[in-house]
Short mmCIF file of C-alpha atoms in Angstrom, two decimals:
data_model
loop_
_atom_site.label_atom_id
_atom_site.label_comp_id
_atom_site.label_asym_id
_atom_site.label_seq_id
_atom_site.Cartn_x
_atom_site.Cartn_y
_atom_site.Cartn_z
CA UNK A 69 25.89 -3.24 -13.00
CA UNK A 70 23.19 -5.71 -13.99
CA UNK A 71 21.37 -7.38 -11.12
CA UNK A 72 17.82 -8.58 -10.66
CA UNK A 73 15.96 -5.93 -8.67
CA UNK A 74 12.62 -7.46 -7.81
CA UNK A 75 11.60 -4.81 -5.27
CA UNK A 76 12.85 -1.25 -5.23
CA UNK A 77 10.76 0.23 -2.47
CA UNK A 78 9.00 -2.84 -1.12
CA UNK A 79 5.64 -1.08 -1.13
CA UNK A 80 3.08 -3.64 -2.25
CA UNK A 81 2.82 -7.12 -3.73
CA UNK A 82 2.63 -8.30 -7.31
CA UNK A 83 -1.13 -8.76 -7.22
CA UNK A 84 -2.23 -5.59 -5.39
CA UNK A 85 -3.67 -7.45 -2.35
CA UNK A 86 -5.83 -9.61 -4.64
CA UNK A 87 -5.17 -13.36 -4.73
CA UNK A 88 -3.09 -14.51 -7.69
CA UNK A 89 -5.90 -16.70 -9.08
CA UNK A 90 -8.20 -13.66 -9.12
CA UNK A 91 -5.59 -11.19 -10.38
CA UNK A 92 -4.75 -13.42 -13.36
CA UNK A 93 -8.35 -14.28 -14.12
CA UNK A 94 -9.50 -13.69 -17.71
CA UNK A 95 -13.02 -12.94 -16.47
CA UNK A 96 -14.49 -9.72 -17.88
CA UNK A 97 -15.79 -7.38 -15.19
CA UNK A 98 -19.50 -6.61 -15.14
CA UNK A 99 -18.82 -3.39 -13.25
CA UNK A 100 -18.13 -0.56 -15.67
CA UNK A 101 -15.59 2.15 -14.99
CA UNK A 102 -16.89 5.62 -14.12
CA UNK A 103 -15.07 8.93 -14.37
CA UNK A 104 -15.20 11.91 -12.07
CA UNK A 105 -14.01 15.38 -13.12
CA UNK A 106 -11.31 16.13 -10.57
CA UNK A 107 -9.31 19.31 -9.99
CA UNK A 108 -5.60 19.15 -10.80
CA UNK A 109 -4.67 21.54 -7.99
CA UNK A 110 -6.83 21.85 -4.88
CA UNK A 111 -4.63 24.56 -3.37
CA UNK A 112 -4.66 27.14 -6.16
CA UNK A 113 -8.10 28.60 -6.88
CA UNK A 114 -6.80 30.22 -10.07
CA UNK A 115 -5.86 26.83 -11.55
CA UNK A 116 -8.98 25.58 -13.34
CA UNK A 117 -7.38 22.48 -14.88
CA UNK A 118 -9.23 19.19 -14.38
CA UNK A 119 -8.71 15.53 -15.21
CA UNK A 120 -10.83 12.38 -15.25
CA UNK A 121 -10.37 10.30 -12.12
CA UNK A 122 -11.58 6.72 -12.42
CA UNK A 123 -13.84 4.98 -9.94
CA UNK A 124 -16.14 1.98 -9.69
CA UNK A 125 -19.14 1.28 -7.50
CA UNK A 126 -21.72 -1.34 -6.67
CA UNK A 127 -25.13 -0.97 -5.04
CA UNK A 128 -25.82 -4.70 -5.23
CA UNK A 129 -26.01 -5.08 -1.45
CA UNK A 130 -27.08 -1.55 -0.58
CA UNK A 131 -30.17 -0.74 1.42
CA UNK A 132 -31.34 2.89 1.74
CA UNK A 133 -29.84 4.46 4.81
CA UNK A 134 -26.93 2.04 4.82
CA UNK A 135 -23.28 3.08 5.13
CA UNK A 136 -20.93 3.94 2.28
CA UNK A 137 -17.62 2.09 2.06
CA UNK A 138 -14.76 3.57 0.04
CA UNK A 139 -11.73 1.49 -0.92
CA UNK A 140 -8.94 3.99 -1.52
CA UNK A 141 -6.43 2.74 -4.06
CA UNK A 142 -2.76 3.65 -3.81
CA UNK A 143 0.37 3.42 -5.89
CA UNK A 144 -0.89 1.11 -8.62
CA UNK A 145 -3.64 0.75 -11.21
CA UNK A 146 -7.07 0.26 -9.64
CA UNK A 147 -9.68 -2.31 -10.63
CA UNK A 148 -13.25 -3.29 -9.68
CA UNK A 149 -12.06 -6.62 -8.21
CA UNK A 150 -12.75 -5.34 -4.69
CA UNK A 151 -16.43 -5.15 -5.62
CA UNK A 152 -16.76 -8.51 -7.38
CA UNK A 153 -15.23 -11.28 -5.29
CA UNK A 154 -17.12 -12.14 -2.13
CA UNK A 155 -14.14 -14.07 -0.78
CA UNK A 156 -12.38 -10.74 -0.19
CA UNK A 157 -12.92 -9.42 3.38
CA UNK A 158 -13.82 -5.94 2.11
CA UNK A 159 -16.76 -7.18 0.05
CA UNK A 160 -17.88 -9.45 2.89
CA UNK A 161 -18.17 -6.36 5.09
CA UNK A 162 -20.00 -4.52 2.29
CA UNK A 163 -22.53 -7.34 2.09
CA UNK A 164 -22.90 -7.81 5.86
CA UNK A 165 -23.54 -4.10 6.40
CA UNK A 166 -25.76 -3.45 3.36
CA UNK A 167 -23.31 -0.83 2.18
CA UNK A 168 -22.94 1.17 -1.00
CA UNK A 169 -19.33 0.55 -2.06
CA UNK A 170 -16.84 2.53 -4.14
CA UNK A 171 -13.27 2.07 -5.36
CA UNK A 172 -11.35 5.27 -6.18
CA UNK A 173 -8.16 5.28 -8.23
CA UNK A 174 -5.27 7.47 -7.10
CA UNK A 175 -4.22 10.38 -9.31
CA UNK A 176 -1.24 9.65 -11.60
CA UNK A 177 -1.82 5.88 -11.47
CA UNK A 178 -3.65 3.60 -13.88
CA UNK A 179 -6.07 5.57 -16.03
CA UNK A 180 -6.32 8.61 -13.73
CA UNK A 181 -3.65 10.69 -15.42
CA UNK A 182 -3.85 14.51 -15.21
CA UNK A 183 -1.34 14.86 -18.05
CA UNK A 184 -0.06 12.88 -21.01
CA UNK A 185 3.42 12.48 -19.53
CA UNK A 186 5.14 12.23 -16.15
CA UNK A 187 7.56 15.10 -16.58
CA UNK A 188 8.87 16.80 -13.45
CA UNK A 189 6.79 19.87 -14.25
CA UNK A 190 3.62 17.79 -14.27
CA UNK A 191 4.51 15.65 -11.26
CA UNK A 192 4.43 18.66 -8.95
CA UNK A 193 0.70 18.02 -8.50
CA UNK A 194 1.30 14.50 -7.22
CA UNK A 195 1.17 14.36 -3.42
CA UNK A 196 -0.79 12.75 -0.61
CA UNK A 197 -2.24 16.18 0.23
CA UNK A 198 -3.71 16.51 -3.25
CA UNK A 199 -4.92 12.89 -3.03
CA UNK A 200 -6.70 13.56 0.28
CA UNK A 201 -8.54 16.50 -1.26
CA UNK A 202 -9.36 14.30 -4.27
CA UNK A 203 -11.10 11.92 -1.88
CA UNK A 204 -12.89 14.78 -0.13
CA UNK A 205 -14.23 16.22 -3.40
CA UNK A 206 -15.21 12.75 -4.56
CA UNK A 207 -17.21 12.08 -1.40
CA UNK A 208 -19.00 15.43 -1.68
CA UNK A 209 -19.85 14.73 -5.32
CA UNK A 210 -21.14 11.20 -4.61
CA UNK A 211 -23.28 12.54 -1.76
CA UNK A 212 -24.99 14.81 -4.28
CA UNK A 213 -25.09 12.33 -7.15
CA UNK A 214 -26.63 9.53 -5.07
CA UNK A 215 -28.72 11.94 -2.97
CA UNK A 216 -27.24 10.60 0.26
CA UNK A 217 -28.62 12.20 3.43
CA UNK A 218 -26.44 12.16 6.54
CA UNK A 219 -24.18 9.55 4.92
CA UNK A 220 -21.81 7.50 7.04
CA UNK A 221 -18.62 7.05 5.01
CA UNK A 222 -16.01 4.53 6.10
CA UNK A 223 -12.69 4.47 4.24
CA UNK A 224 -10.42 1.47 3.68
CA UNK A 225 -6.86 1.15 2.43
CA UNK A 226 -3.67 -0.87 2.70
CA UNK A 227 -0.02 0.17 2.81
CA UNK A 228 0.23 3.73 1.38
CA UNK A 229 -3.51 3.86 0.78
CA UNK A 230 -3.95 2.69 4.37
CA UNK A 231 -2.10 5.80 5.48
CA UNK A 232 -4.35 7.85 3.18
CA UNK A 233 -7.39 6.29 4.85
CA UNK A 234 -6.15 7.34 8.29
CA UNK A 235 -5.08 10.80 7.12
CA UNK A 236 -8.45 11.30 5.42
CA UNK A 237 -10.29 10.62 8.68
CA UNK A 238 -7.93 12.96 10.54
CA UNK A 239 -8.17 15.74 7.93
CA UNK A 240 -11.88 15.53 7.11
CA UNK A 241 -13.78 14.13 10.10
CA UNK A 242 -16.85 15.98 8.79
CA UNK A 243 -16.87 13.63 5.78
CA UNK A 244 -15.48 10.35 7.13
CA UNK A 245 -16.98 8.56 10.13
CA UNK A 246 -14.42 5.76 10.43
CA UNK A 247 -11.26 4.51 8.76
CA UNK A 248 -9.54 1.15 8.37
CA UNK A 249 -5.80 1.63 7.78
CA UNK A 250 -4.13 -1.71 7.11
CA UNK A 251 -0.33 -1.67 7.35
CA UNK A 252 -0.45 2.09 6.88
CA UNK A 253 2.99 3.76 7.19
CA UNK A 254 1.55 6.89 8.79
CA UNK A 255 4.92 7.96 10.24
CA UNK A 256 6.71 9.09 7.08
CA UNK A 257 10.45 9.53 7.54
CA UNK A 258 13.37 9.64 5.12
CA UNK A 259 15.54 7.21 7.10
CA UNK A 260 13.31 4.22 7.84
CA UNK A 261 15.45 1.68 9.76
CA UNK A 262 12.48 0.19 11.59
CA UNK A 263 11.53 -1.63 8.40
CA UNK A 264 14.69 -3.74 8.47
CA UNK A 265 14.18 -4.35 12.19
CA UNK A 266 10.82 -5.91 11.35
CA UNK A 267 12.41 -8.02 8.59
CA UNK A 268 15.11 -9.26 10.99
CA UNK A 269 12.52 -10.08 13.65
CA UNK A 270 10.34 -11.96 11.16
CA UNK A 271 13.25 -14.11 9.97
CA UNK A 272 14.40 -14.76 13.56
CA UNK A 273 10.92 -15.84 14.61
CA UNK A 274 10.86 -18.34 11.77
CA UNK A 275 14.36 -19.70 12.38
CA UNK A 276 17.18 -18.43 14.58
CA UNK A 277 19.63 -20.56 12.59
CA UNK A 278 18.47 -19.01 9.32
CA UNK A 279 18.81 -15.51 10.78
CA UNK A 280 22.32 -16.26 12.07
CA UNK A 281 23.45 -17.72 8.74
CA UNK A 282 22.04 -14.73 6.88
CA UNK A 283 23.87 -12.34 9.18
CA UNK A 284 27.15 -14.22 8.70
CA UNK A 285 26.63 -14.30 4.93
CA UNK A 286 25.99 -10.56 4.69
CA UNK A 287 29.06 -9.81 6.80
CA UNK A 288 31.12 -12.05 4.52
CA UNK A 289 29.82 -10.19 1.44
CA UNK A 290 30.83 -6.86 2.99
CA UNK A 291 34.36 -8.18 3.62
CA UNK A 292 34.65 -9.60 0.10
CA UNK A 293 33.70 -6.22 -1.36
CA UNK A 294 36.85 -4.70 0.18
CA UNK A 295 39.34 -6.56 -2.06
CA UNK A 296 39.76 -7.11 -5.79
CA UNK A 297 39.77 -10.90 -5.35
CA UNK A 298 36.69 -10.66 -3.15
CA UNK A 299 34.79 -8.56 -5.69
CA UNK A 300 35.65 -11.08 -8.40
CA UNK A 301 34.28 -13.85 -6.19
CA UNK A 302 31.06 -11.91 -5.58
CA UNK A 303 30.63 -11.42 -9.32
CA UNK A 304 30.91 -15.16 -9.84
CA UNK A 305 28.71 -16.10 -6.86
CA UNK A 306 25.82 -13.83 -7.88
CA UNK A 307 26.17 -14.34 -11.65
CA UNK A 308 26.60 -10.62 -12.30
CA UNK A 309 26.87 -9.44 -15.89
CA UNK A 310 29.32 -6.63 -15.11
CA UNK A 311 32.36 -6.28 -12.92
CA UNK A 312 32.13 -4.79 -9.43
CA UNK A 313 35.39 -2.92 -10.00
CA UNK A 314 35.19 0.86 -9.85
CA UNK A 315 31.70 0.97 -8.40
CA UNK A 316 30.58 4.17 -6.73
CA UNK A 317 29.15 4.15 -3.23
CA UNK A 318 25.66 4.20 -4.73
CA UNK A 319 26.55 1.28 -6.98
CA UNK A 320 27.69 -0.79 -4.03
CA UNK A 321 24.50 0.12 -2.16
CA UNK A 322 22.49 -1.06 -5.19
CA UNK A 323 24.27 -4.40 -5.10
CA UNK A 324 23.48 -4.91 -1.41
CA UNK A 325 19.87 -3.83 -1.97
CA UNK A 326 19.47 -6.46 -4.67
CA UNK A 327 20.42 -9.08 -2.08
CA UNK A 328 18.42 -7.70 0.84
CA UNK A 329 15.37 -7.04 -1.34
CA UNK A 330 14.67 -10.76 -1.62
CA UNK A 331 14.48 -11.13 2.16
CA UNK A 332 12.48 -7.92 2.51
CA UNK A 333 9.83 -9.10 0.06
CA UNK A 334 9.72 -12.57 1.62
CA UNK A 335 9.10 -11.07 5.06
CA UNK A 336 6.57 -8.53 3.80
CA UNK A 337 4.65 -10.74 1.40
CA UNK A 338 4.67 -14.27 2.74
CA UNK A 339 2.08 -15.61 0.31
CA UNK A 340 1.12 -15.54 -3.36
CA UNK A 341 0.32 -12.23 -2.87
CA UNK A 342 6.79 -2.40 -11.72
CA UNK A 343 7.60 0.14 -9.42
CA UNK A 344 6.56 3.24 -11.41
CA UNK A 345 7.94 6.74 -11.73
CA UNK A 346 4.92 8.14 -9.90
CA UNK A 347 5.68 6.23 -6.67
CA UNK A 348 9.39 7.02 -6.86
CA UNK A 349 8.41 10.70 -7.12
CA UNK A 350 6.18 10.47 -4.06
CA UNK A 351 8.80 8.81 -1.88
CA UNK A 352 11.49 11.24 -3.03
CA UNK A 353 9.44 14.41 -2.55
CA UNK A 354 7.15 13.54 0.34
CA UNK A 355 7.64 10.38 2.37
CA UNK A 356 11.11 8.88 2.28
CA UNK A 357 10.36 5.39 3.62
CA UNK A 358 13.92 4.46 2.61
CA UNK A 359 14.53 1.13 4.27
CA UNK A 360 17.99 1.36 5.80
CA UNK A 361 20.02 -0.79 8.17
CA UNK A 362 20.69 2.10 10.56
CA UNK A 363 18.55 1.03 13.50
CA UNK A 364 17.04 3.52 15.94
CA UNK A 365 14.29 3.34 18.54
CA UNK A 366 10.85 3.10 16.97
CA UNK A 367 8.28 5.75 17.70
CA UNK A 368 4.69 4.74 18.43
CA UNK A 369 1.61 6.87 18.90
CA UNK A 370 -1.87 5.52 19.42
CA UNK A 371 -4.75 7.59 20.70
CA UNK A 372 -7.75 6.28 22.61
CA UNK A 373 -9.87 6.30 19.45
CA UNK A 374 -7.36 4.32 17.42
CA UNK A 375 -7.46 0.52 17.66
CA UNK A 376 -4.03 -0.97 16.97
CA UNK A 377 -4.05 -4.60 15.84
CA UNK A 378 -0.80 -6.51 15.37
CA UNK A 379 -0.84 -9.70 13.30
CA UNK A 380 2.03 -11.83 14.59
CA UNK A 381 3.63 -14.07 11.99
CA UNK A 382 1.66 -12.76 9.02
CA UNK A 383 2.43 -10.56 6.02
CA UNK A 384 2.00 -6.96 4.93
CA UNK A 385 -1.73 -6.10 4.63
CA UNK A 386 -2.59 -9.75 5.32
CA UNK A 387 -6.11 -8.98 6.54
CA UNK A 388 -7.07 -7.61 3.11
CA UNK A 389 -6.49 -10.92 1.33
CA UNK A 390 -9.16 -13.58 1.03
CA UNK A 391 -9.38 -16.05 3.90
CA UNK A 392 -7.35 -19.25 3.77
CA UNK A 393 -7.32 -22.47 5.76
CA UNK A 394 -3.67 -21.69 6.54
CA UNK A 395 -4.42 -18.35 8.21
CA UNK A 396 -2.88 -17.94 11.67
CA UNK A 397 -5.10 -17.35 14.68
CA UNK A 398 -3.73 -13.81 15.08
CA UNK A 399 -4.89 -12.97 11.56
CA UNK A 400 -8.31 -14.55 12.07
CA UNK A 401 -8.72 -12.61 15.31
CA UNK A 402 -7.59 -9.39 13.61
CA UNK A 403 -10.10 -9.76 10.79
CA UNK A 404 -12.85 -10.34 13.36
CA UNK A 405 -11.88 -7.20 15.29
CA UNK A 406 -11.90 -5.13 12.09
CA UNK A 407 -15.30 -6.47 11.01
CA UNK A 408 -16.75 -5.88 14.50
CA UNK A 409 -15.33 -2.33 14.58
CA UNK A 410 -16.91 -1.54 11.22
CA UNK A 411 -20.23 -3.00 12.39
CA UNK A 412 -20.05 -0.82 15.54
CA UNK A 413 -19.46 2.31 13.44
CA UNK A 414 -22.32 1.42 11.12
CA UNK A 415 -24.76 0.90 14.01
CA UNK A 416 -23.67 3.95 16.00
CA UNK A 417 -26.32 6.65 16.28
#
């Protein structure tokens, strides 16, 4: 079966939260990559293997005694763009708070590869738990390297790395003072029907007629799949290269996913803003996050120390993108709340 599968897991946008014009820029970075000797396994003292984990930093706006901001990268190659473009909210907060800023690449992504290949044997060291301890060791090392006394670290992240930011604060409160977790899927579950609920709600809010037509169209596709004539019609309608005859249950699911994926990505990334083996491994072995149509009641948990901000009508991790004249008021308000929260943490005694 040959279909166009733009999004497999719907995890993050084409341009990694950086505006397209910046992402595609030919400009050569003035911030050089650094490498930190990281342990392969934090949970086995007898394993002495290490690898080079990449990071970048800037002290351009730093004043002694200022906070330290860490942008945690997730399931894609990292870059120093977060530290170079002042139109990005993160760097605005770095500048406004006179912070020392770092970007840390996630193990098994980009140039932070513990091994030369991604065999199953080697992938066993890829998990969020290992990544959290990577961050902890990195912070300890930077405290020593930069001779930071009583440092106030604040972590940032979006999507999966947003969850890492929250988990890092929860796991190592002795190292991290505050955490910004944008669109962080902190409730990891194999069956993740709430995702499609959000997609349906987003489409309905935009247009009830569009939502109704989409529902009718999907129901019609399901009915057509039941007969030989119907499957032939679907093949013609969607310009498929191969026949739908004899498809397994998984094959049929793949066909439906190729249709739904377009609406999922449109709802999640409503702006300009290659799924790799590493991320497939993580979802299969650790998180799930499989976006199904089996709806159940959503579970919510927010403590008194956790500020929950909902951006109505915006996209996944919208507050991390550079500001635009088209930004909705809910997004503008959300960015302000985040910036004020960070400022409060920085000024707290």
